[in-house]
mmCIF file of C-alpha atoms in Angstrom:
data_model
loop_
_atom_site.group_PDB
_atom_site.id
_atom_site.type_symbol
_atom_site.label_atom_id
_atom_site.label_comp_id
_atom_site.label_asym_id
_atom_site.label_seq_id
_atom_site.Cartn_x
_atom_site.Cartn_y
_atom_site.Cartn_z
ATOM 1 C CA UNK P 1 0.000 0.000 0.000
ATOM 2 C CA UNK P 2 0.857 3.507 -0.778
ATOM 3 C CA UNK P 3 0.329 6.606 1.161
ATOM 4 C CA UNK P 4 1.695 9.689 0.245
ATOM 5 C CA UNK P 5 1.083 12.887 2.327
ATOM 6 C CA UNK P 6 1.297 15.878 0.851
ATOM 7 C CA UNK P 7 0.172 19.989 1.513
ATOM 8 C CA UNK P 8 -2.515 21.134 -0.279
ATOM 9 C CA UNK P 9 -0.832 24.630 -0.198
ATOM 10 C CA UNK P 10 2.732 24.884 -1.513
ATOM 11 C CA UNK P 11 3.475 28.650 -2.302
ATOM 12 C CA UNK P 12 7.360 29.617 -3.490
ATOM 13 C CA UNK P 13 7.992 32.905 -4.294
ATOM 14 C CA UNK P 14 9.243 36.780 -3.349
ATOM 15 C CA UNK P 15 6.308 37.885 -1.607
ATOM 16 C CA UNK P 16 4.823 34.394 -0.763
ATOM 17 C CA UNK P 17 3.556 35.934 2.812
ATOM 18 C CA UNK P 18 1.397 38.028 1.427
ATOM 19 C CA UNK P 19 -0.704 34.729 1.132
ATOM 20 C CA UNK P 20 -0.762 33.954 4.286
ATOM 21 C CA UNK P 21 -4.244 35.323 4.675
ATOM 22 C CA UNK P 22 -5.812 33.631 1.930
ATOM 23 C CA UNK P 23 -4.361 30.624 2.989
ATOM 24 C CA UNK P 24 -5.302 30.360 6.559
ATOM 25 C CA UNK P 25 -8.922 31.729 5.979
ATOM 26 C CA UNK P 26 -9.311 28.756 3.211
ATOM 27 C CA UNK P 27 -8.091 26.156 5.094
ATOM 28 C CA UNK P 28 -10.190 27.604 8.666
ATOM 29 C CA UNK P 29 -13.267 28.409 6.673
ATOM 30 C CA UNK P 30 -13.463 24.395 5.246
ATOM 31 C CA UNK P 31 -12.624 23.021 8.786
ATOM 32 C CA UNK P 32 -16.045 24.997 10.024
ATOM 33 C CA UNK P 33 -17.828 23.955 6.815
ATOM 34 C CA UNK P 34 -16.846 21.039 8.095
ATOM 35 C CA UNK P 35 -18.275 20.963 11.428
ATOM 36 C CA UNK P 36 -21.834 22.142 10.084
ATOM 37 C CA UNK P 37 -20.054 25.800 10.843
ATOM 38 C CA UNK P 38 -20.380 29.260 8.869
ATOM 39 C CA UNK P 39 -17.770 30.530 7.580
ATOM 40 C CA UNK P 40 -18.182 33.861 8.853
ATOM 41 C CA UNK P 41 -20.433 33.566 11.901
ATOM 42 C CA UNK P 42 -17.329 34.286 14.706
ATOM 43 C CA UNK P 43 -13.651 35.652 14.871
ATOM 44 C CA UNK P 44 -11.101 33.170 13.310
ATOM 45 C CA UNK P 45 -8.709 32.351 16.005
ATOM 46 C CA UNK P 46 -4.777 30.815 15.048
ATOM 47 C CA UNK P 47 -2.141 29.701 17.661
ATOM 48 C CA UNK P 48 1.176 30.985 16.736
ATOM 49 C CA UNK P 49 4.857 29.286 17.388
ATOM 50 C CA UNK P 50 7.553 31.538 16.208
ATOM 51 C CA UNK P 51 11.542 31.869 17.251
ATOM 52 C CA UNK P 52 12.250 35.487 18.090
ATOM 53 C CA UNK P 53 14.776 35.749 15.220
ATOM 54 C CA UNK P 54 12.006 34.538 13.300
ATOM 55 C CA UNK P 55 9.222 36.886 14.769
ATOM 56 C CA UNK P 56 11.669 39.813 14.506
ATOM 57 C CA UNK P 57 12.012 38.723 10.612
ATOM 58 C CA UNK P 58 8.210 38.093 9.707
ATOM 59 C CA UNK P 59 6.122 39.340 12.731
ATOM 60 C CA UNK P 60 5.038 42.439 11.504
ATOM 61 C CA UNK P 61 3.882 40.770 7.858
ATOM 62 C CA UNK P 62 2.265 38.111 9.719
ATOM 63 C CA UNK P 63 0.378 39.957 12.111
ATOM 64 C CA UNK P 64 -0.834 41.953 9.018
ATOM 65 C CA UNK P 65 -2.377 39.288 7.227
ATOM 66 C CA UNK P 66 -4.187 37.575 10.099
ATOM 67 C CA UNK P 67 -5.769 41.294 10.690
ATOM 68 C CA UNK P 68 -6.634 41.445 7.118
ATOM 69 C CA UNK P 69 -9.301 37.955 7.683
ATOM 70 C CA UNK P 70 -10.115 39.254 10.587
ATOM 71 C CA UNK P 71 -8.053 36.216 12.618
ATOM 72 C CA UNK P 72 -7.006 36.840 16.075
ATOM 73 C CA UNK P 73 -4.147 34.767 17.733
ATOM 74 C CA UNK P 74 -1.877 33.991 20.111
ATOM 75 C CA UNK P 75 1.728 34.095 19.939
ATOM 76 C CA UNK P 76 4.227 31.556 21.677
ATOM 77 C CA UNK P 77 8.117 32.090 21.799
ATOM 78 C CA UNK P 78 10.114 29.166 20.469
ATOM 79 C CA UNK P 79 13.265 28.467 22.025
ATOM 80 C CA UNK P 80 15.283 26.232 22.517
ATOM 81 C CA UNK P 81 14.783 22.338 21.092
ATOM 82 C CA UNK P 82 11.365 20.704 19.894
ATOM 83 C CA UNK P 83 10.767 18.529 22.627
ATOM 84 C CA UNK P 84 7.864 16.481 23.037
ATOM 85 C CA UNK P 85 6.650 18.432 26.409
ATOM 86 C CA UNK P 86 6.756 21.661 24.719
ATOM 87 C CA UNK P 87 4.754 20.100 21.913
ATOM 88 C CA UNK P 88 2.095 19.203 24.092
ATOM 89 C CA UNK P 89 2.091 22.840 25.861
ATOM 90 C CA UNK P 90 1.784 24.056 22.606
ATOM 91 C CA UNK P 91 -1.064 21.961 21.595
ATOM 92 C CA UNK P 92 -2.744 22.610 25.680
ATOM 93 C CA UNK P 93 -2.609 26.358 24.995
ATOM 94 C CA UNK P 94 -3.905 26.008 21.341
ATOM 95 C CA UNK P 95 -7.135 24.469 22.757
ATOM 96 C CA UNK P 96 -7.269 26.501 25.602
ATOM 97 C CA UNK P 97 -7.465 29.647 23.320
ATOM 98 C CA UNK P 98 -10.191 27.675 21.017
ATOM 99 C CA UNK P 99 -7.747 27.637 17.956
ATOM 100 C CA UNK P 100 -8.423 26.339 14.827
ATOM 101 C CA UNK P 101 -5.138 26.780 12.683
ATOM 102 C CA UNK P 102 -1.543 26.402 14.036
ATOM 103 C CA UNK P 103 1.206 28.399 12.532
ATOM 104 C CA UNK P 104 4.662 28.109 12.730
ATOM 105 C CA UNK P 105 6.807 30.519 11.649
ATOM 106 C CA UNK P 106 11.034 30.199 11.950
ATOM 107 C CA UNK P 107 13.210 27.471 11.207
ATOM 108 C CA UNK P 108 13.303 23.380 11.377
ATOM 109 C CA UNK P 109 12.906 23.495 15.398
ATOM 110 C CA UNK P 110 9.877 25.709 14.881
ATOM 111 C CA UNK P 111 8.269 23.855 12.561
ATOM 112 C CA UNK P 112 8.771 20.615 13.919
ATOM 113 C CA UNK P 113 7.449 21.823 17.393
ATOM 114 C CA UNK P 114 4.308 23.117 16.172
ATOM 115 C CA UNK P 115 3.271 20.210 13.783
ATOM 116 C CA UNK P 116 3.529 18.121 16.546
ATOM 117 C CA UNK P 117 1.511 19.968 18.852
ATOM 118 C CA UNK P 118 -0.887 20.164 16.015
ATOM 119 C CA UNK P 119 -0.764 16.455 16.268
ATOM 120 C CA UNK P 120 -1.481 16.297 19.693
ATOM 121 C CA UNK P 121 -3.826 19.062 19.050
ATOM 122 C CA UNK P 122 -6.092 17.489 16.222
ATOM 123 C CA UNK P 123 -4.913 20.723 14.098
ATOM 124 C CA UNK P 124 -3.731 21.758 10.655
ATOM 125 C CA UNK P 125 -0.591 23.472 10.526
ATOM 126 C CA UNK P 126 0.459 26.524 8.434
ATOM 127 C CA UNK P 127 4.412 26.493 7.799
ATOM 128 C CA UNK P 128 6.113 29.695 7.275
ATOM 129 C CA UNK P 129 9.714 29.053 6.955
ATOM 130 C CA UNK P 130 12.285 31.471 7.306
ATOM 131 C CA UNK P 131 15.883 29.647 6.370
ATOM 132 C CA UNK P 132 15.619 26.696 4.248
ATOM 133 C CA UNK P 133 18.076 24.456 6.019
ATOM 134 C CA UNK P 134 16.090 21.155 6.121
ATOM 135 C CA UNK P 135 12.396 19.938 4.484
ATOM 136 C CA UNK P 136 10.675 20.435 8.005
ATOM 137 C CA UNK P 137 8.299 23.053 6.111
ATOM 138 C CA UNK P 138 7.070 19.765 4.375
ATOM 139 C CA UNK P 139 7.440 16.649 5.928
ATOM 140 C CA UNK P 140 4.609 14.729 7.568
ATOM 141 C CA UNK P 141 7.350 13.815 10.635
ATOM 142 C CA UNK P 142 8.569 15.855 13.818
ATOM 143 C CA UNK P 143 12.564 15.075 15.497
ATOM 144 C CA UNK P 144 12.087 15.619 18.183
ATOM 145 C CA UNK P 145 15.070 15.888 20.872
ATOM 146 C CA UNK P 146 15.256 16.260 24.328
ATOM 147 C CA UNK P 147 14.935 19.363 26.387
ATOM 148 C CA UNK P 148 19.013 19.056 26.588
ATOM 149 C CA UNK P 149 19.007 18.689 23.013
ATOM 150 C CA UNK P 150 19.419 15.426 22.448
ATOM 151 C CA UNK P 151 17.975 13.452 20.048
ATOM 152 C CA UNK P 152 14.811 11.950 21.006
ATOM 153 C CA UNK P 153 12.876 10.198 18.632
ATOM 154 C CA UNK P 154 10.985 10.718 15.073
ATOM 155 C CA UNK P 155 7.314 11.435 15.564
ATOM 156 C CA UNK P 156 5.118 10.331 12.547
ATOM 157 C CA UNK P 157 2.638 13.040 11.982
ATOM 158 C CA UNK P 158 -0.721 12.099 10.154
ATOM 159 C CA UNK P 159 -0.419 14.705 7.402
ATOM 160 C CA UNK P 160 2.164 17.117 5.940
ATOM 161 C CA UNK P 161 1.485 20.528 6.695
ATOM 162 C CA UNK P 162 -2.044 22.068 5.504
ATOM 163 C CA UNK P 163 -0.028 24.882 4.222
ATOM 164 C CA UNK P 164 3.039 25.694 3.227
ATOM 165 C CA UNK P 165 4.174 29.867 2.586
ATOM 166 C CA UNK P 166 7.868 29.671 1.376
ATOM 167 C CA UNK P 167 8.595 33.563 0.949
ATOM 168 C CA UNK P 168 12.004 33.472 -0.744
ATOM 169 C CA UNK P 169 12.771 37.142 -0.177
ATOM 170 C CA UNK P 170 12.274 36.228 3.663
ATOM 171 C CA UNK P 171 14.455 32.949 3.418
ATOM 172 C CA UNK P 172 16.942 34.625 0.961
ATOM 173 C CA UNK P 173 18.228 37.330 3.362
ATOM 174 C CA UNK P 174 19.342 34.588 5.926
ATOM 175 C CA UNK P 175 22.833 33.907 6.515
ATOM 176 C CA UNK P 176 23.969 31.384 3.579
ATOM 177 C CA UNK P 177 25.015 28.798 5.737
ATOM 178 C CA UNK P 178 21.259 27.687 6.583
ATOM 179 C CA UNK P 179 20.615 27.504 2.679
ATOM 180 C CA UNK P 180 24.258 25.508 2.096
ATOM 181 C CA UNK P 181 23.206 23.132 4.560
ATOM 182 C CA UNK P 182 19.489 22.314 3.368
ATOM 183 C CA UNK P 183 21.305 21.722 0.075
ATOM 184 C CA UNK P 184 23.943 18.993 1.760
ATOM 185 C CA UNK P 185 20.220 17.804 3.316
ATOM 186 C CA UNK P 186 19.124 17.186 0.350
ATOM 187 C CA UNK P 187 21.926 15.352 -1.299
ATOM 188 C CA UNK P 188 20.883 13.151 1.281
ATOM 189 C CA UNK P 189 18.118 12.534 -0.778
ATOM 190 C CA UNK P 190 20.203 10.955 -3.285
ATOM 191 C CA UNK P 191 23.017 9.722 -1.676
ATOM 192 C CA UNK P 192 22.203 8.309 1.622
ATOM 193 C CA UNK P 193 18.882 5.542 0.380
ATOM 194 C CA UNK P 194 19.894 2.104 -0.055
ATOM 195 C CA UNK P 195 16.175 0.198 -0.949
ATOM 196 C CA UNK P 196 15.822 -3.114 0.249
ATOM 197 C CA UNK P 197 12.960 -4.295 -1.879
ATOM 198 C CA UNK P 198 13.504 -4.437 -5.630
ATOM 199 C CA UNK P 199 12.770 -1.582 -7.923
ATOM 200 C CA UNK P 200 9.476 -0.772 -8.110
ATOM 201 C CA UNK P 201 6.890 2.335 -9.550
ATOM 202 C CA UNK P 202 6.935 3.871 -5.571
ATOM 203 C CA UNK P 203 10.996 3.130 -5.561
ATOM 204 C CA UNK P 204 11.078 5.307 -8.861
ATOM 205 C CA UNK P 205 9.123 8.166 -8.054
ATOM 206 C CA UNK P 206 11.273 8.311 -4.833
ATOM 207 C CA UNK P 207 14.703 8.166 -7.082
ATOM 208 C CA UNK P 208 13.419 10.735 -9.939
ATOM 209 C CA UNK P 209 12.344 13.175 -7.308
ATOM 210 C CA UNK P 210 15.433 13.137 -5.529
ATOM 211 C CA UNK P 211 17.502 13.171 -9.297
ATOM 212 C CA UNK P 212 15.906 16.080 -9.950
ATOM 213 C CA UNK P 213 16.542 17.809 -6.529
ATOM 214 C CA UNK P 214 20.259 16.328 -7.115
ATOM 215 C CA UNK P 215 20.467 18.262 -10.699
ATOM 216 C CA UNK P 216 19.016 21.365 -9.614
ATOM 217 C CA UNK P 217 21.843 21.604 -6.906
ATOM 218 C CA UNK P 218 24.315 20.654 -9.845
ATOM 219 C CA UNK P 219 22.809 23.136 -12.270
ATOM 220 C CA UNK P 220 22.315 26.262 -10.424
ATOM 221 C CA UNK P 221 23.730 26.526 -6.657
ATOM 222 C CA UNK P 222 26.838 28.273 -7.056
ATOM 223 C CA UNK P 223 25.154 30.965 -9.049
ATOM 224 C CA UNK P 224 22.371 31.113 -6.613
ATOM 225 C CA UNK P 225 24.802 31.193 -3.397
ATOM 226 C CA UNK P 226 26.702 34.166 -5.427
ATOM 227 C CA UNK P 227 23.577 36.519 -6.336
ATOM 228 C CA UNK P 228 22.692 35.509 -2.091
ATOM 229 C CA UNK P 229 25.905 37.448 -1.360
ATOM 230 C CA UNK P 230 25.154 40.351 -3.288
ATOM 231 C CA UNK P 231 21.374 40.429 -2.305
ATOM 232 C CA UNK P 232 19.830 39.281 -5.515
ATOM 233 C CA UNK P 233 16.902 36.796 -5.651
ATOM 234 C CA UNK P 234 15.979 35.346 -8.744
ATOM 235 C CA UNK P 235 14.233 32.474 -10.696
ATOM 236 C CA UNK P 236 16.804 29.868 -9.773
ATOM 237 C CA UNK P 237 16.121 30.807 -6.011
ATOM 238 C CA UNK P 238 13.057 29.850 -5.905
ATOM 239 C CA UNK P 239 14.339 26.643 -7.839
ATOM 240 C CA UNK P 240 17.154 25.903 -5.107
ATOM 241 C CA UNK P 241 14.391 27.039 -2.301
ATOM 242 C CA UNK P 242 11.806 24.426 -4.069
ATOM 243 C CA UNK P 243 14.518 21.468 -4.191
ATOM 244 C CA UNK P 244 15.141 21.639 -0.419
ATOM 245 C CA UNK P 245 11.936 22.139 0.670
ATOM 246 C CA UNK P 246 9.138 20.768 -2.229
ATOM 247 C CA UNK P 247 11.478 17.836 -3.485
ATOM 248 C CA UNK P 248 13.426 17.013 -0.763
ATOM 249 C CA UNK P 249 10.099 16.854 1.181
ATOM 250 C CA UNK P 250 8.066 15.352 -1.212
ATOM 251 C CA UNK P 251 10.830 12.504 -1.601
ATOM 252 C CA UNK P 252 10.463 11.874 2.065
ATOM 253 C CA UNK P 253 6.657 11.814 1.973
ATOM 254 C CA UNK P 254 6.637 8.334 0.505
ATOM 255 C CA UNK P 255 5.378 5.530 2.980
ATOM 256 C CA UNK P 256 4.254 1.876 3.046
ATOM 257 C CA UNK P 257 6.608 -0.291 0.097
ATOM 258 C CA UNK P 258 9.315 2.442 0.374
ATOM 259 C CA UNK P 259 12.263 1.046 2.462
ATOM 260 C CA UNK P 260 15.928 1.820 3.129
ATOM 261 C CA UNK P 261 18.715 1.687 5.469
ATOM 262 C CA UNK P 262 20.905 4.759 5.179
ATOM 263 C CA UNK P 263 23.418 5.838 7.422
ATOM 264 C CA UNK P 264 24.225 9.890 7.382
ATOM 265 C CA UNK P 265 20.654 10.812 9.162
ATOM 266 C CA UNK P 266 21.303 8.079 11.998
ATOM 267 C CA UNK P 267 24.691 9.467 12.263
ATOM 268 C CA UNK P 268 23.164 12.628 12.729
ATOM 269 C CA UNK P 269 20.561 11.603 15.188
ATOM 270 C CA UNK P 270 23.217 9.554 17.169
ATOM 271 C CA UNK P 271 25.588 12.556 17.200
ATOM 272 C CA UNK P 272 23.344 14.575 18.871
ATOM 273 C CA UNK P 273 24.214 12.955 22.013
ATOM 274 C CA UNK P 274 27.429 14.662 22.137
ATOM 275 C CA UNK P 275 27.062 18.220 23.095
ATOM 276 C CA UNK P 276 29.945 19.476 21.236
ATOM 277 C CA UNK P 277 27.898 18.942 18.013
ATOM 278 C CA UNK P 278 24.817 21.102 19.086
ATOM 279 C CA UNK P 279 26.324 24.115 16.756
ATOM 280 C CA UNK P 280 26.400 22.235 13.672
ATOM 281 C CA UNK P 281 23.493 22.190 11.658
ATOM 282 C CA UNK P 282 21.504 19.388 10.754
ATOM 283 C CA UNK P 283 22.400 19.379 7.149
ATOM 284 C CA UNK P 284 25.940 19.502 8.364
ATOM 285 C CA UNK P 285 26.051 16.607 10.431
ATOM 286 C CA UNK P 286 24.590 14.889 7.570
ATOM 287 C CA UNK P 287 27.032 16.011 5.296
ATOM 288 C CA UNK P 288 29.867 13.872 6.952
ATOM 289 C CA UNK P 289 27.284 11.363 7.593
ATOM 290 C CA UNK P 290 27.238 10.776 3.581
ATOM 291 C CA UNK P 291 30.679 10.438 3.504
ATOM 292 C CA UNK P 292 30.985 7.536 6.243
ATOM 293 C CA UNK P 293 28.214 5.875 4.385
ATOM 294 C CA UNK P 294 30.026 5.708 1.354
ATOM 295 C CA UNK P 295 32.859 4.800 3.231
ATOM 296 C CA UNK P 296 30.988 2.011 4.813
ATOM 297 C CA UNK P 297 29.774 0.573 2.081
ATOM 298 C CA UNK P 298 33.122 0.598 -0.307
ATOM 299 C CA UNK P 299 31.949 3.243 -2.710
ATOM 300 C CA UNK P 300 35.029 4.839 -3.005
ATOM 301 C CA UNK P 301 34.747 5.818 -6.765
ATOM 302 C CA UNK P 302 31.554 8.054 -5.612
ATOM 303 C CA UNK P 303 33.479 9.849 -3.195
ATOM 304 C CA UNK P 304 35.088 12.657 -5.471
ATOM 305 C CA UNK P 305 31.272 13.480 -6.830
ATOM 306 C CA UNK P 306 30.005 14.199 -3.753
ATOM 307 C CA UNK P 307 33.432 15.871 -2.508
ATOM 308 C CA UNK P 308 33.179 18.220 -4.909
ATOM 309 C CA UNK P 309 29.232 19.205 -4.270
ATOM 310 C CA UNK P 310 30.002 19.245 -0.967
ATOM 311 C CA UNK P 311 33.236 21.606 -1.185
ATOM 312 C CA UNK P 312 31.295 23.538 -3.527
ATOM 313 C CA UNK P 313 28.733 23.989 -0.402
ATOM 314 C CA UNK P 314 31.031 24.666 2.193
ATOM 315 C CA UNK P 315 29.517 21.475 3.306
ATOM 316 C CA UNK P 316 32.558 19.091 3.569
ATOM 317 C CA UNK P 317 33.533 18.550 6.979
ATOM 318 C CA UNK P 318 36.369 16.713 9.383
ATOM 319 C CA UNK P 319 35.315 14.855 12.420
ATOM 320 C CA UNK P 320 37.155 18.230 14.272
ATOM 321 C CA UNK P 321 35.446 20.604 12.456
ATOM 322 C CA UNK P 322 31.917 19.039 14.155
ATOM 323 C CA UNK P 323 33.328 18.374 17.103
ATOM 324 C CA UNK P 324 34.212 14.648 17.585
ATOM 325 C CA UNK P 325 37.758 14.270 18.172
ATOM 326 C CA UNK P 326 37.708 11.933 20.916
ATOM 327 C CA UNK P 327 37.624 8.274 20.620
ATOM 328 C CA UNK P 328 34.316 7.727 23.344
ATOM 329 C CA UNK P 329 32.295 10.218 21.504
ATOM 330 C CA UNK P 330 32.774 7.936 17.985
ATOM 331 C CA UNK P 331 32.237 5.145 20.442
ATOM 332 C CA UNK P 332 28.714 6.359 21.935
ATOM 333 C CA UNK P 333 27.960 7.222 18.580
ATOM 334 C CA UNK P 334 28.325 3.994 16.657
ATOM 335 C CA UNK P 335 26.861 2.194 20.057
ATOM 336 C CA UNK P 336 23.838 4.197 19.132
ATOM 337 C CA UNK P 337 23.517 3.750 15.488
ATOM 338 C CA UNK P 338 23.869 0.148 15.742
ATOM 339 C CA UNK P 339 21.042 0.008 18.786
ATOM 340 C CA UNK P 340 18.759 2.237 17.453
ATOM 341 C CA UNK P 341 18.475 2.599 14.088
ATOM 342 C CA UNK P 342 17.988 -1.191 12.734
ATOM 343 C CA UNK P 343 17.916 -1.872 8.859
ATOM 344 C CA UNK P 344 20.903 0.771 8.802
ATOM 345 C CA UNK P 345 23.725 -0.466 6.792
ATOM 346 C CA UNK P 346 25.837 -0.586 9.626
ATOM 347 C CA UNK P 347 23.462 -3.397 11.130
ATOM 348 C CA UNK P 348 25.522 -6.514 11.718
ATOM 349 C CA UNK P 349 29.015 -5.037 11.929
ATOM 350 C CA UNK P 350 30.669 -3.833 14.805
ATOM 351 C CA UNK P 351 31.447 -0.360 16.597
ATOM 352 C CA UNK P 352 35.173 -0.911 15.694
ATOM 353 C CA UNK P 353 34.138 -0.601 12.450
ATOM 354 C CA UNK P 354 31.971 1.863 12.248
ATOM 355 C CA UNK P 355 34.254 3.950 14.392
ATOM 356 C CA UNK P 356 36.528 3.028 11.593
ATOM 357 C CA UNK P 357 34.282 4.444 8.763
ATOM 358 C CA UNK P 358 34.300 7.415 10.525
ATOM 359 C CA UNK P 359 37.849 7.697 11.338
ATOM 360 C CA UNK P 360 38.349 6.761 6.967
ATOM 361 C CA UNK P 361 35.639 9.967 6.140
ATOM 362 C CA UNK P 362 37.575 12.158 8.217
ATOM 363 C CA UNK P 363 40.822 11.334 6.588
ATOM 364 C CA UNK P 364 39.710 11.630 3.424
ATOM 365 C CA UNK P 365 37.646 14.965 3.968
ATOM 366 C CA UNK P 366 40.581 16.397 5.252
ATOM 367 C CA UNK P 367 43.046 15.429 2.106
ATOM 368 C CA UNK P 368 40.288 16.684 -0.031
ATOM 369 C CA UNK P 369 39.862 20.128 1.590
ATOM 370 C CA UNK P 370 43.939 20.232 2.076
ATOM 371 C CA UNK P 371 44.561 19.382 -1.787
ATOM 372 C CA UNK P 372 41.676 21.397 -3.285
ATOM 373 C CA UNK P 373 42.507 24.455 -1.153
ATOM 374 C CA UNK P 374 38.212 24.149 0.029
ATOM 375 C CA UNK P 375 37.208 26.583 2.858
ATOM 376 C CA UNK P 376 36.605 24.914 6.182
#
C-alpha cells in the first residue's frame, strides 16, 4: 500500500507571505464547513509558534495578514529544542485559546514543534519558513530531541502541513550557511537511500524526485549562493528554495513499500548525544554522515562526486570541524547507530568498524579540503 502525504498549499515565491491570509482563511473556513459551521459567523482564532529571530524577521507581515481575515491569535516564543513536552504545551494552549489553525513561523525546530503539537492538538498546521536548512516546512514527521538537546525520537505526523508559505525574499536574506546546509540535506536525498525491496513504480518516483533535486543543486547553486551574497533573488532561487523544501520533502513523503537503510541521518541523530555537536546544523552533520556511508559501504569511486558538491557547499567537513575528536564520543555514537536505528547499513558489523568508517571519512575529507585548497 501507498500513502503519500502531501500539503494542499505549496506557495514559493518573493512575496509568498502576502498569502498567508488567503491561505489560513481557506483552510479555517473548510474546517467549520466542516463541522456544520459558517464561515463567517465568529472571529477566526490561530495559535502561533515563532523563534524570536524569526518573529523579529516576519512578525510584523504576519500579524498583518491575520488582521486582514479578521483572525485573532496567540503568539508563543520558540526556544530552545522541539521537545515532546513543549509540543504538548503548545497543543494545551492552542485548545485553551479555542484555535483552529496552528502556525509556525522560523526554522526546522519551529516547525517541527508546532506540527507536533498540532498532532497532539487534532490541528492543521500553516508552515512559514524562514531559512531553508532542512524539508521540516514539508514533511509529515517531527525530530524531536530532548529538552538538553538530544535526540529523542521521530514522531510520525498524520499529514504534511495544511499549508506551506515559502517567501524566498524572507528565506533569501538569511545567513547562507542555513541555505548551504538544506542543500547537503538534500543530497541526502540521493546519496544516503539504499532500498531493500527491488525496484518498483513507488521506488522510482522516490529516485526521480530526488535526481531532480540532485540536478538542480548541480545546475544552479553556485550561481544562486553568489547573487545571495550580493542580495539578488531570482528564478533559480526559488528553484534551489523548491529542491530543499518541495522535493526534498516530497521525496520523504513516501510511505508503506518504500524502504531503506541509510546511514548519514542516523549518524546525525546519534551525534546529537554529544554536546559538542549542538552548533552544527543538521544538514551539516549529515554532510559527513554521507561520507561515512560511502565509506561504509566501499563506494570509493563516488566519493570525489560528492566531494566536490560538498566543497562547492562549504559542506565538507572533518570529524574536528563538528566536534568529535575523541575516541568515546565515535564510540557512543556507533553504540547508538547500531542500537537504534535497525535496517541501517551498519546493522551486523561492529562499533570498531563503524568507528573506523568514521575515522576513513575524516581522513579523506581532510586530504580533499587540504589538496583542493576548500574553505573549512
Amino acid at each position: 500500500m501507498l500513502n503519500i502525504s502531501t500539503p494542499k498549499y505549496y506557495i514559493s515565491e518573493p512575496g509568498a507571505i502576502n498569502s498567508l491570509g488567503r491561505v489560513v482563511k481557506e483552510i479555517i473556513d473548510a474546517r467549520r464547513h466542516s463541522f456544520g459551521q459558517k464561515a463567517d459567523e465568529k472571529l477566526r482564532r490561530a495559535y502561533v509558534v515563532a523563534s524570536p529571530t524569526a518573529w523579529e524577521k516576519a512578525g510584523d507581515k504576519v500579524e498583518a495578514q491575520l488582521k486582514e481575515i479578521d483572525t485573532e491569535f496567540e503568539r508563543a516564543k520558540f526556544t530552545g529544542y522541539p521537545s515532546e513536552r513543549q509540543a504538548r504545551e503548545y497543543a494545551a494552549a492552542a485548545r485553551k485559546y479555542g484555535a483552529e489553525l496552528l502556525i509556525a513561523v522560523g526554522g526546522g525546530r519551529t516547525l517541527d514543534v508546532t506540527k507536533a503539537a498540532g498532532t497532539f492538538a487534532g490541528l492543521q498546521v500553516v508552515t512559514v519558513p524562514t531559512i531553508a536548512a532542512t524539508c521540516a516546512a514539508w514533511a509529515a514527521v517531527s525530530i524531536l530531541y530532548t529538552d538538553e538537546g538530544d535526540f529523542d525520537k521521530p514522531l510520525p505526523n498524520p499529514n504534511s502541513p495544511r499549508g506551506i508559505i515559502a517567501d524566498t525574499e524572507i528565506i533569501a536574506a538569511a545567513p547562507t550557511r542555513y541555505i548551504k546546509a538544506g542543500l547537503a540535506d538534500t543530497l541526502a536525498k540521493w546519496y544516503e537511500p539504499v532500498y531493500s525491496i527491488k525496484e518498483n513504480f513507488t521506488t522510482s518516483i522516490s529516485k526521480h524526485g530526488a535526481l531532480l533535486a540532485k540536478e538542480a543543486i548541480d545546475e544552479v547553486s553556485d550561481k544562486v549562493l553568489a547573487n545571495l551574497e550580493k542580495g539578488i533573488i531570482d528564478e533559480d532561487t526559488v528553484k534551489i528554495v523548491d529542491a530543499i523544501i518541495y522535493l526534498a520533502g516530497f521525496v520523504g513523503s513516501f510511505i508503506g513499500e518504500r524502504a531503506f537503510g541509510g546511514f548519514a541521518h542516523p549518524f546525525y541523530h546519534s551525534s546529537r548525544r554529544i554536546p559538542s555537536t549542538r552548533k552544527t546544523l543538521h544538514g551539516e552533520l549529515v554532510a559527513f554522515g554521507m561520507v561515512a556511508q560511502l565509506v561504509f559501504e566501499g563506494k570509493k569511486d563516488e566519493l570525489n562526486g560528492l566531494f566536490e558538491i560538498l566543497g562547492r557547499l562549504d559542506s565538507l567537513f572533518t570529524l574536528s570541524d563538528i566536534g568529535l575528536t575523541e575516541y568515546e564520543d565515535k564510540k557512543v555514537i556507533a553504540d547508538r547507530i547500531l542500537a537504534e536505528f535497525k535496517g541501517s547499513v551498519a546493522e551486523n558489523h561492529s562499533v570498531e568498524e563503524v568507528i573506523k568508517a568514521f575515522d576513513e571519512a575524516d581522513r579523506l575529507a581532510g586530504e580533499y579540503k587540504h589538496n583542493n585548497r576548500l574553505s573549512a
